[in-house]
């Protein structure tokens, strides 16, 4: 490893600029953009570059990450204006083929209070998630063996089981930006997962919750959520299916 300015630079790496929006609650007046010049290999992910900046340049740089494999959803952030998981964005998809200088703009996701740098307060997001009761609801005696479900019944809600609660979809929604009281796409996706589960008996209760003023009828079908989802969930379709279920239940009150 050759070194440049006393920092390790891997063989074959090119230098790129991370333009990061900084915020420190202890000094809010100093909020703004800061540039970090770091080495990047085509096989790197944006998360690797952030870790390099934190490890070698500025240890106060703050962001969330955990599994680094696109499963935990911790490192959701805006990368070049798009909600992404930093651990899933490969540098080979960003680096220009002509070798021109590259700047990657990184900001916290929108719609949630910023706590520090790229970390936002996820509590409003998880509060909406908890309100839709994201667990199987059944009545009567517990069965002595597993609840049997056909492959067709399981496939009915397979897509929405993929949600990792990263908040990429919810924080990409302009309705959520304008009014944080909207449940948001992720909460509705997780309600969908149980509403259409043949083993569950709480569909009516969940649909009643989502039928309120902050529920599914706030969705304006912009498809931002579907485009932002790092798991490829058809979020807008799931929301539409919940709307249709409400309409056919003859309980819908569109506000």
mmCIF file of C-alpha atoms in Angstrom:
data_model
loop_
_atom_site.group_PDB
_atom_site.id
_atom_site.type_symbol
_atom_site.label_atom_id
_atom_site.label_comp_id
_atom_site.label_asym_id
_atom_site.label_seq_id
_atom_site.Cartn_x
_atom_site.Cartn_y
_atom_site.Cartn_z
ATOM 1 C CA UNK A 1 0.000 0.000 0.000
ATOM 2 C CA UNK A 2 1.531 3.296 -1.056
ATOM 3 C CA UNK A 3 0.770 6.241 1.159
ATOM 4 C CA UNK A 4 -0.268 9.752 0.169
ATOM 5 C CA UNK A 5 -0.123 12.539 2.736
ATOM 6 C CA UNK A 6 0.537 9.844 5.351
ATOM 7 C CA UNK A 7 -2.790 8.136 4.590
ATOM 8 C CA UNK A 8 -2.951 4.589 3.179
ATOM 9 C CA UNK A 9 -4.016 4.417 -0.459
ATOM 10 C CA UNK A 10 -4.635 0.950 -1.946
ATOM 11 C CA UNK A 11 -2.993 0.050 -5.231
ATOM 12 C CA UNK A 12 -5.270 0.903 -8.144
ATOM 13 C CA UNK A 13 -7.444 3.290 -6.148
ATOM 14 C CA UNK A 14 -8.614 6.639 -7.478
ATOM 15 C CA UNK A 15 -9.237 9.651 -5.266
ATOM 16 C CA UNK A 16 -12.826 10.813 -4.965
ATOM 17 C CA UNK A 17 -14.464 13.595 -2.965
ATOM 18 C CA UNK A 18 -17.176 12.876 -0.420
ATOM 19 C CA UNK A 19 -19.291 15.993 0.034
ATOM 20 C CA UNK A 20 -21.071 15.354 3.328
ATOM 21 C CA UNK A 21 -23.656 17.468 5.103
ATOM 22 C CA UNK A 22 -22.481 17.880 8.684
ATOM 23 C CA UNK A 23 -24.519 18.744 11.773
ATOM 24 C CA UNK A 24 -23.448 18.825 15.389
ATOM 25 C CA UNK A 25 -26.212 19.505 17.954
ATOM 26 C CA UNK A 26 -23.605 21.036 20.243
ATOM 27 C CA UNK A 27 -22.702 23.607 17.594
ATOM 28 C CA UNK A 28 -25.682 23.949 15.227
ATOM 29 C CA UNK A 29 -24.423 27.230 13.756
ATOM 30 C CA UNK A 30 -21.513 25.352 12.181
ATOM 31 C CA UNK A 31 -23.808 23.072 10.157
ATOM 32 C CA UNK A 32 -22.948 22.784 6.492
ATOM 33 C CA UNK A 33 -21.015 20.843 3.895
ATOM 34 C CA UNK A 34 -17.570 19.332 4.376
ATOM 35 C CA UNK A 35 -15.400 17.606 1.783
ATOM 36 C CA UNK A 36 -13.300 14.486 2.356
ATOM 37 C CA UNK A 37 -10.906 13.265 -0.320
ATOM 38 C CA UNK A 38 -10.617 9.492 -0.019
ATOM 39 C CA UNK A 39 -9.347 6.599 -2.160
ATOM 40 C CA UNK A 40 -11.837 4.324 -3.893
ATOM 41 C CA UNK A 41 -11.610 0.984 -5.653
ATOM 42 C CA UNK A 42 -14.324 -0.212 -8.048
ATOM 43 C CA UNK A 43 -15.087 -3.021 -5.605
ATOM 44 C CA UNK A 44 -15.625 -0.597 -2.719
ATOM 45 C CA UNK A 45 -19.039 0.441 -1.513
ATOM 46 C CA UNK A 46 -19.892 3.944 -0.380
ATOM 47 C CA UNK A 47 -19.868 2.640 3.186
ATOM 48 C CA UNK A 48 -16.174 1.722 2.781
ATOM 49 C CA UNK A 49 -15.395 5.320 1.843
ATOM 50 C CA UNK A 50 -17.288 6.650 4.839
ATOM 51 C CA UNK A 51 -15.428 4.279 7.133
ATOM 52 C CA UNK A 52 -12.144 5.445 5.616
ATOM 53 C CA UNK A 53 -13.052 9.095 6.209
ATOM 54 C CA UNK A 54 -14.025 8.367 9.805
ATOM 55 C CA UNK A 55 -11.068 6.104 10.528
ATOM 56 C CA UNK A 56 -8.285 8.164 8.946
ATOM 57 C CA UNK A 57 -9.480 11.757 8.558
ATOM 58 C CA UNK A 58 -12.166 12.772 11.053
ATOM 59 C CA UNK A 59 -13.294 10.478 13.846
ATOM 60 C CA UNK A 60 -16.207 12.775 14.670
ATOM 61 C CA UNK A 61 -17.983 11.924 11.399
ATOM 62 C CA UNK A 62 -21.144 10.140 12.504
ATOM 63 C CA UNK A 63 -23.347 7.637 10.693
ATOM 64 C CA UNK A 64 -25.101 4.355 11.384
ATOM 65 C CA UNK A 65 -24.055 0.972 10.051
ATOM 66 C CA UNK A 66 -24.189 -2.581 11.277
ATOM 67 C CA UNK A 67 -24.237 -5.670 9.055
ATOM 68 C CA UNK A 68 -22.780 -3.910 5.964
ATOM 69 C CA UNK A 69 -24.589 -6.426 3.750
ATOM 70 C CA UNK A 70 -27.922 -4.748 2.998
ATOM 71 C CA UNK A 71 -29.850 -6.711 5.609
ATOM 72 C CA UNK A 72 -30.085 -4.520 8.721
ATOM 73 C CA UNK A 73 -31.039 -1.285 6.932
ATOM 74 C CA UNK A 74 -29.006 0.854 9.332
ATOM 75 C CA UNK A 75 -27.034 2.925 6.821
ATOM 76 C CA UNK A 76 -29.864 4.555 4.859
ATOM 77 C CA UNK A 77 -28.862 7.981 3.561
ATOM 78 C CA UNK A 78 -29.190 10.214 0.524
ATOM 79 C CA UNK A 79 -26.420 9.448 -1.941
ATOM 80 C CA UNK A 80 -26.314 11.866 -4.864
ATOM 81 C CA UNK A 81 -29.867 12.885 -4.009
ATOM 82 C CA UNK A 82 -31.324 9.374 -3.900
ATOM 83 C CA UNK A 83 -32.218 7.321 -0.825
ATOM 84 C CA UNK A 84 -29.869 4.342 -0.762
ATOM 85 C CA UNK A 85 -28.110 1.979 1.612
ATOM 86 C CA UNK A 86 -24.440 2.975 1.694
ATOM 87 C CA UNK A 87 -23.433 -0.688 1.928
ATOM 88 C CA UNK A 88 -25.214 -1.552 -1.329
ATOM 89 C CA UNK A 89 -23.923 1.218 -3.606
ATOM 90 C CA UNK A 90 -20.881 -0.063 -5.475
ATOM 91 C CA UNK A 91 -18.259 2.434 -6.544
ATOM 92 C CA UNK A 92 -17.979 0.760 -9.950
ATOM 93 C CA UNK A 93 -21.486 2.097 -10.623
ATOM 94 C CA UNK A 94 -20.457 5.640 -9.662
ATOM 95 C CA UNK A 95 -16.908 6.059 -10.896
ATOM 96 C CA UNK A 96 -16.823 7.596 -14.397
ATOM 97 C CA UNK A 97 -15.249 5.571 -17.188
ATOM 98 C CA UNK A 98 -13.199 8.542 -18.423
ATOM 99 C CA UNK A 99 -11.418 9.027 -15.097
ATOM 100 C CA UNK A 100 -12.817 12.505 -14.474
ATOM 101 C CA UNK A 101 -12.866 13.791 -10.869
ATOM 102 C CA UNK A 102 -15.790 12.404 -8.902
ATOM 103 C CA UNK A 103 -17.790 14.023 -6.118
ATOM 104 C CA UNK A 104 -20.333 11.994 -4.152
ATOM 105 C CA UNK A 105 -22.892 14.040 -2.237
ATOM 106 C CA UNK A 106 -24.131 12.450 0.984
ATOM 107 C CA UNK A 107 -26.924 13.752 3.238
ATOM 108 C CA UNK A 108 -29.220 12.312 5.917
ATOM 109 C CA UNK A 109 -32.596 10.997 4.780
ATOM 110 C CA UNK A 110 -35.437 13.532 4.783
ATOM 111 C CA UNK A 111 -38.525 13.831 6.943
ATOM 112 C CA UNK A 112 -36.916 12.779 10.230
ATOM 113 C CA UNK A 113 -35.081 15.016 12.737
ATOM 114 C CA UNK A 114 -31.310 15.009 12.290
ATOM 115 C CA UNK A 115 -29.465 14.071 15.473
ATOM 116 C CA UNK A 116 -25.896 14.344 14.205
ATOM 117 C CA UNK A 117 -24.373 14.322 10.715
ATOM 118 C CA UNK A 118 -26.028 11.421 8.859
ATOM 119 C CA UNK A 119 -27.945 10.045 11.855
ATOM 120 C CA UNK A 120 -31.656 10.807 12.116
ATOM 121 C CA UNK A 121 -34.130 10.157 14.923
ATOM 122 C CA UNK A 122 -35.962 6.995 13.810
ATOM 123 C CA UNK A 123 -38.502 7.059 16.646
ATOM 124 C CA UNK A 124 -41.338 8.707 14.617
ATOM 125 C CA UNK A 125 -40.797 6.084 11.928
ATOM 126 C CA UNK A 126 -40.921 3.171 14.376
ATOM 127 C CA UNK A 127 -43.889 4.686 16.194
ATOM 128 C CA UNK A 128 -45.927 4.449 12.975
ATOM 129 C CA UNK A 129 -44.665 0.891 12.500
ATOM 130 C CA UNK A 130 -45.781 -0.118 15.987
ATOM 131 C CA UNK A 131 -49.233 1.420 15.500
ATOM 132 C CA UNK A 132 -50.158 -1.002 12.712
ATOM 133 C CA UNK A 133 -49.562 -3.953 15.090
ATOM 134 C CA UNK A 134 -46.857 -5.788 13.100
ATOM 135 C CA UNK A 135 -47.405 -9.261 14.516
ATOM 136 C CA UNK A 136 -49.768 -12.185 13.999
ATOM 137 C CA UNK A 137 -53.078 -11.777 15.815
ATOM 138 C CA UNK A 138 -55.063 -14.935 16.481
ATOM 139 C CA UNK A 139 -57.789 -16.040 18.864
ATOM 140 C CA UNK A 140 -58.687 -19.272 20.588
ATOM 141 C CA UNK A 141 -56.364 -21.913 21.908
ATOM 142 C CA UNK A 142 -52.835 -22.084 20.623
ATOM 143 C CA UNK A 143 -52.420 -24.947 18.157
ATOM 144 C CA UNK A 144 -50.372 -27.969 19.160
ATOM 145 C CA UNK A 145 -48.506 -27.899 15.835
ATOM 146 C CA UNK A 146 -47.561 -25.240 13.291
ATOM 147 C CA UNK A 147 -50.302 -23.382 11.449
ATOM 148 C CA UNK A 148 -50.410 -24.879 7.969
ATOM 149 C CA UNK A 149 -50.379 -22.479 5.024
ATOM 150 C CA UNK A 150 -50.481 -23.265 1.321
ATOM 151 C CA UNK A 151 -47.771 -22.068 -1.030
ATOM 152 C CA UNK A 152 -50.322 -19.834 -2.772
ATOM 153 C CA UNK A 153 -51.361 -18.250 0.530
ATOM 154 C CA UNK A 154 -47.718 -17.650 1.442
ATOM 155 C CA UNK A 155 -46.973 -16.135 -1.969
ATOM 156 C CA UNK A 156 -49.824 -13.652 -1.502
ATOM 157 C CA UNK A 157 -47.740 -11.504 0.867
ATOM 158 C CA UNK A 158 -44.232 -12.677 0.026
ATOM 159 C CA UNK A 159 -43.088 -9.337 -1.425
ATOM 160 C CA UNK A 160 -43.820 -7.329 1.702
ATOM 161 C CA UNK A 161 -41.958 -9.743 3.985
ATOM 162 C CA UNK A 162 -38.731 -8.366 2.468
ATOM 163 C CA UNK A 163 -38.948 -5.033 4.319
ATOM 164 C CA UNK A 164 -35.889 -4.318 6.497
ATOM 165 C CA UNK A 165 -37.269 -1.103 8.064
ATOM 166 C CA UNK A 166 -34.516 1.084 6.641
ATOM 167 C CA UNK A 167 -36.957 4.023 6.116
ATOM 168 C CA UNK A 168 -35.724 4.630 2.557
ATOM 169 C CA UNK A 169 -39.266 4.466 1.183
ATOM 170 C CA UNK A 170 -40.916 6.543 3.903
ATOM 171 C CA UNK A 171 -38.289 9.279 3.841
ATOM 172 C CA UNK A 172 -38.575 9.439 0.028
ATOM 173 C CA UNK A 173 -42.301 10.232 0.244
ATOM 174 C CA UNK A 174 -43.200 13.919 -0.318
ATOM 175 C CA UNK A 175 -46.396 13.492 1.711
ATOM 176 C CA UNK A 176 -44.301 12.345 4.666
ATOM 177 C CA UNK A 177 -41.965 15.341 4.242
ATOM 178 C CA UNK A 178 -44.938 17.705 4.344
ATOM 179 C CA UNK A 179 -46.663 16.071 7.290
ATOM 180 C CA UNK A 180 -44.868 13.576 9.479
ATOM 181 C CA UNK A 181 -48.161 12.331 10.942
ATOM 182 C CA UNK A 182 -48.748 10.247 7.775
ATOM 183 C CA UNK A 183 -48.069 6.594 8.544
ATOM 184 C CA UNK A 184 -45.784 6.379 5.542
ATOM 185 C CA UNK A 185 -45.084 3.587 3.051
ATOM 186 C CA UNK A 186 -43.060 1.300 5.352
ATOM 187 C CA UNK A 187 -45.824 1.069 7.968
ATOM 188 C CA UNK A 188 -48.395 0.287 5.266
ATOM 189 C CA UNK A 189 -46.113 -2.315 3.691
ATOM 190 C CA UNK A 190 -45.802 -4.064 7.043
ATOM 191 C CA UNK A 191 -49.560 -3.885 7.593
ATOM 192 C CA UNK A 192 -49.993 -5.463 4.143
ATOM 193 C CA UNK A 193 -47.739 -8.327 5.211
ATOM 194 C CA UNK A 194 -50.240 -9.297 7.940
ATOM 195 C CA UNK A 195 -53.523 -8.189 6.336
ATOM 196 C CA UNK A 196 -53.022 -10.740 3.561
ATOM 197 C CA UNK A 197 -51.614 -13.503 5.776
ATOM 198 C CA UNK A 198 -54.210 -16.305 5.878
ATOM 199 C CA UNK A 199 -53.146 -17.196 9.450
ATOM 200 C CA UNK A 200 -53.852 -13.731 10.838
ATOM 201 C CA UNK A 201 -57.146 -12.513 12.318
ATOM 202 C CA UNK A 202 -56.307 -8.842 12.795
ATOM 203 C CA UNK A 203 -56.823 -7.568 9.238
ATOM 204 C CA UNK A 204 -59.990 -5.660 10.091
ATOM 205 C CA UNK A 205 -58.307 -3.882 12.997
ATOM 206 C CA UNK A 206 -55.320 -2.878 10.898
ATOM 207 C CA UNK A 207 -57.470 -1.670 8.026
ATOM 208 C CA UNK A 208 -59.488 0.421 10.432
ATOM 209 C CA UNK A 209 -56.251 2.052 11.621
ATOM 210 C CA UNK A 210 -55.105 2.712 8.045
ATOM 211 C CA UNK A 211 -58.520 4.055 7.080
ATOM 212 C CA UNK A 212 -57.945 7.178 9.185
ATOM 213 C CA UNK A 213 -56.833 10.604 8.112
ATOM 214 C CA UNK A 214 -53.139 9.669 8.324
ATOM 215 C CA UNK A 215 -53.544 6.299 6.622
ATOM 216 C CA UNK A 216 -53.439 4.907 3.093
ATOM 217 C CA UNK A 217 -55.605 7.624 1.532
ATOM 218 C CA UNK A 218 -52.794 10.131 1.987
ATOM 219 C CA UNK A 219 -50.737 8.280 -0.636
ATOM 220 C CA UNK A 220 -50.510 10.264 -3.891
ATOM 221 C CA UNK A 221 -48.958 7.475 -5.981
ATOM 222 C CA UNK A 222 -45.723 9.278 -6.823
ATOM 223 C CA UNK A 223 -43.802 5.958 -6.840
ATOM 224 C CA UNK A 224 -40.888 7.562 -4.952
ATOM 225 C CA UNK A 225 -41.186 4.797 -2.378
ATOM 226 C CA UNK A 226 -40.953 1.985 -4.910
ATOM 227 C CA UNK A 227 -37.942 3.577 -6.582
ATOM 228 C CA UNK A 228 -36.166 4.080 -3.248
ATOM 229 C CA UNK A 229 -36.662 0.586 -1.812
ATOM 230 C CA UNK A 230 -33.281 -1.208 -1.686
ATOM 231 C CA UNK A 231 -35.046 -4.569 -1.462
ATOM 232 C CA UNK A 232 -37.037 -4.111 -4.660
ATOM 233 C CA UNK A 233 -40.447 -4.250 -2.964
ATOM 234 C CA UNK A 234 -43.340 -3.013 -5.100
ATOM 235 C CA UNK A 235 -44.321 -0.568 -2.362
ATOM 236 C CA UNK A 236 -46.890 1.425 -4.336
ATOM 237 C CA UNK A 237 -48.629 -1.770 -5.428
ATOM 238 C CA UNK A 238 -48.822 -2.947 -1.808
ATOM 239 C CA UNK A 239 -50.400 0.362 -0.767
ATOM 240 C CA UNK A 240 -52.894 0.064 -3.634
ATOM 241 C CA UNK A 241 -53.821 -3.463 -2.545
ATOM 242 C CA UNK A 242 -54.515 -2.225 0.983
ATOM 243 C CA UNK A 243 -56.696 0.558 -0.463
ATOM 244 C CA UNK A 244 -58.584 -1.998 -2.558
ATOM 245 C CA UNK A 245 -59.075 -4.246 0.461
ATOM 246 C CA UNK A 246 -60.536 -1.312 2.355
ATOM 247 C CA UNK A 247 -62.901 -0.425 -0.479
ATOM 248 C CA UNK A 248 -64.146 -3.992 -0.860
ATOM 249 C CA UNK A 249 -64.646 -4.250 2.892
ATOM 250 C CA UNK A 250 -67.159 -1.370 2.448
ATOM 251 C CA UNK A 251 -65.700 0.411 5.446
ATOM 252 C CA UNK A 252 -63.608 2.998 3.646
ATOM 253 C CA UNK A 253 -64.114 6.643 4.375
ATOM 254 C CA UNK A 254 -61.959 8.655 2.005
ATOM 255 C CA UNK A 255 -60.932 11.915 3.673
#
